[in-house]
Amino acid sequence: MSTRTLIRGGLVVTAADEIHADVLVEDGRVAALAAHHTAVADAWTADRTIDATGKYVVPGGVDAHTHMEMPFGGTFASDDFETGTRAAAWGGTTTIVDFAIQRRGQTLREGLDTWHAKADGRCAVDYGFHMIMADVNERSLKEMDLLVEEGVASFKLFMAYPGDLYSDDGQILRAMQRASYNGGLIMMHAENGIAIDVLVEQALARGETDPRHHGEVRKVLLEAEATHRAIQLARVAGAPLYVVHVSAEEAVAELAAARDKGLPVFGETCPQYLFLSTDNLAEPGFEGAKYVCSTPLRPRAHQAALWRGLRTDDLQVVSTDHCPFCFSGQKELGRGDFSRIPNGLPGVEHRMDLLHQAVVDGHISRRRWIDIACAAPARMFGLYPKKGTIAPGADADIVVYDPHTEQTLSAGTHHMNVDYSVYEGRTVTGQVETVLSRGDVVIDGRAFTGRAGHGVYVPRSTCQYLS
Ligand code: URP
Ligand code: ZN
Ligand code: ZN
């Protein structure tokens, strides 16, 4: 039976437009938009009407960088696909693209199958996968072609973490060459891990064991150098490149220089680099461990370059890199040795709100908010216009957003499965009120009405900025 939902009276904001329109949803898709109080809109009937007067009606967020249940440093990220996607829904994110991991000695297929098994039947919102390649060899290079064909069209490589996820320059070049052949997009963790490991060893030998030293050894120059090297390797291979979790002004400058040359180079940053800093890593006691992630938080002065990059389109996407570890029993593994603190922060629930706060603060426009949080990640990873916009035919992944309500972020009220918040006590203006995922209401006036298993796997096409 056909189900129809009407969202009346709101301001529809997409990456392209702001229009006062009613939205008709039919059978999980956007059927039509029409200006308020027109004959067309007034004639519409529905099974359910949502009053969005005074609210924004925006596309569901697309978080293109999450790590549910990621194994790291002898433990696992504390959100699984059920808790993590539920928290995503609470925060107005209706699609995540998570990272399946190939371990050394494994095929890509084995890694991907493991992640499908973790996610299948668990998710509250839709999900896709990127593939982390930790073993670039003849076989896995060939497997890349098959993955691109079946909808896993992006591959993360690590210049960091030697002995674990790390690939050397030769492996990176080979993977890039293969991507230039099969249409895949290489996503790069750009930090010079070999040099960082030397600095880690030297710092620990000097007795520098506190969390703040994590930020000090993972130097800006070693992010910038790796970003530069990744760009040059991509040029040699004739491949596009997407640099993940960009945190340093000098790395943004490398991306901007490459883009000024017309190269197909893209960059992502994350809310933690826009709103947090090394001041947090230096919080007293062992509190700084809560903020340990890689690339690391930077001195506050870097934030201006990140905001500028987002405005000028030298950075295209804001994802969360959601990879939470509880303070108790997980971050604590690194007491007395910062290099043993599991790397990663919680954030999947707060991205839409923090970026709306950036609109309120004047860093970005309303349309740019929706671009960097919804449309650009959807285009980057082959999901547009199914995801990332509100237009006839698109999936009805829609958020009714109250731009005026103030809320205070806290571990006491968030829905992520983690025992602290990196934004504890921060007040932001704006709040998700209602969320539709393929037409089903999953958040209804601040109540969760979704279910594990509603979310489906979404195969993706190749990067739509290249076609
Ligand atoms: O610290 C981080 N970012 N943890 C997740 C893994 C990664 O490198 O993205
Ligand atoms: Zn990374
Ligand atoms: Zn990550």
CSV table of C-alpha atoms and ligand atoms in Angstrom, one decimal, residues 65 67 70 72 99 132 156-158 160-161 165 188-191 244-245 268 273 294-295 321, ligand 2:
chain,number,residue,atom,x,y,z
A,65,HIS,CA,33.9,8.5,7.5
A,67,HIS,CA,34.6,3.3,12.2
A,70,MET,CA,37.0,-0.7,14.6
A,72,PHE,CA,42.5,-0.5,17.3
A,99,PHE,CA,35.5,1.5,6.6
A,132,ILE,CA,40.9,-0.1,4.0
A,156,LYS,CA,41.8,4.0,2.2
A,157,LEU,CA,45.5,3.7,2.4
A,158,PHE,CA,47.7,4.6,5.4
A,160,ALA,CA,50.8,6.1,9.1
A,161,TYR,CA,50.9,3.1,11.5
A,165,LEU,CA,47.8,-0.6,8.4
A,188,MET,CA,44.7,8.8,2.1
A,189,HIS,CA,45.6,9.0,5.8
A,190,ALA,CA,48.5,11.4,5.2
A,191,GLU,CA,51.0,11.4,8.0
A,244,VAL,CA,41.0,12.3,4.9
A,245,HIS,CA,40.9,14.1,8.3
A,268,GLU,CA,38.0,16.3,4.1
A,273,TYR,CA,39.7,20.0,14.0
A,294,SER,CA,45.2,10.9,14.3
A,295,THR,CA,45.8,13.2,12.6
A,321,ASP,CA,35.9,10.0,11.6
B,2,ZN,ZN,43.0,7.8,9.2
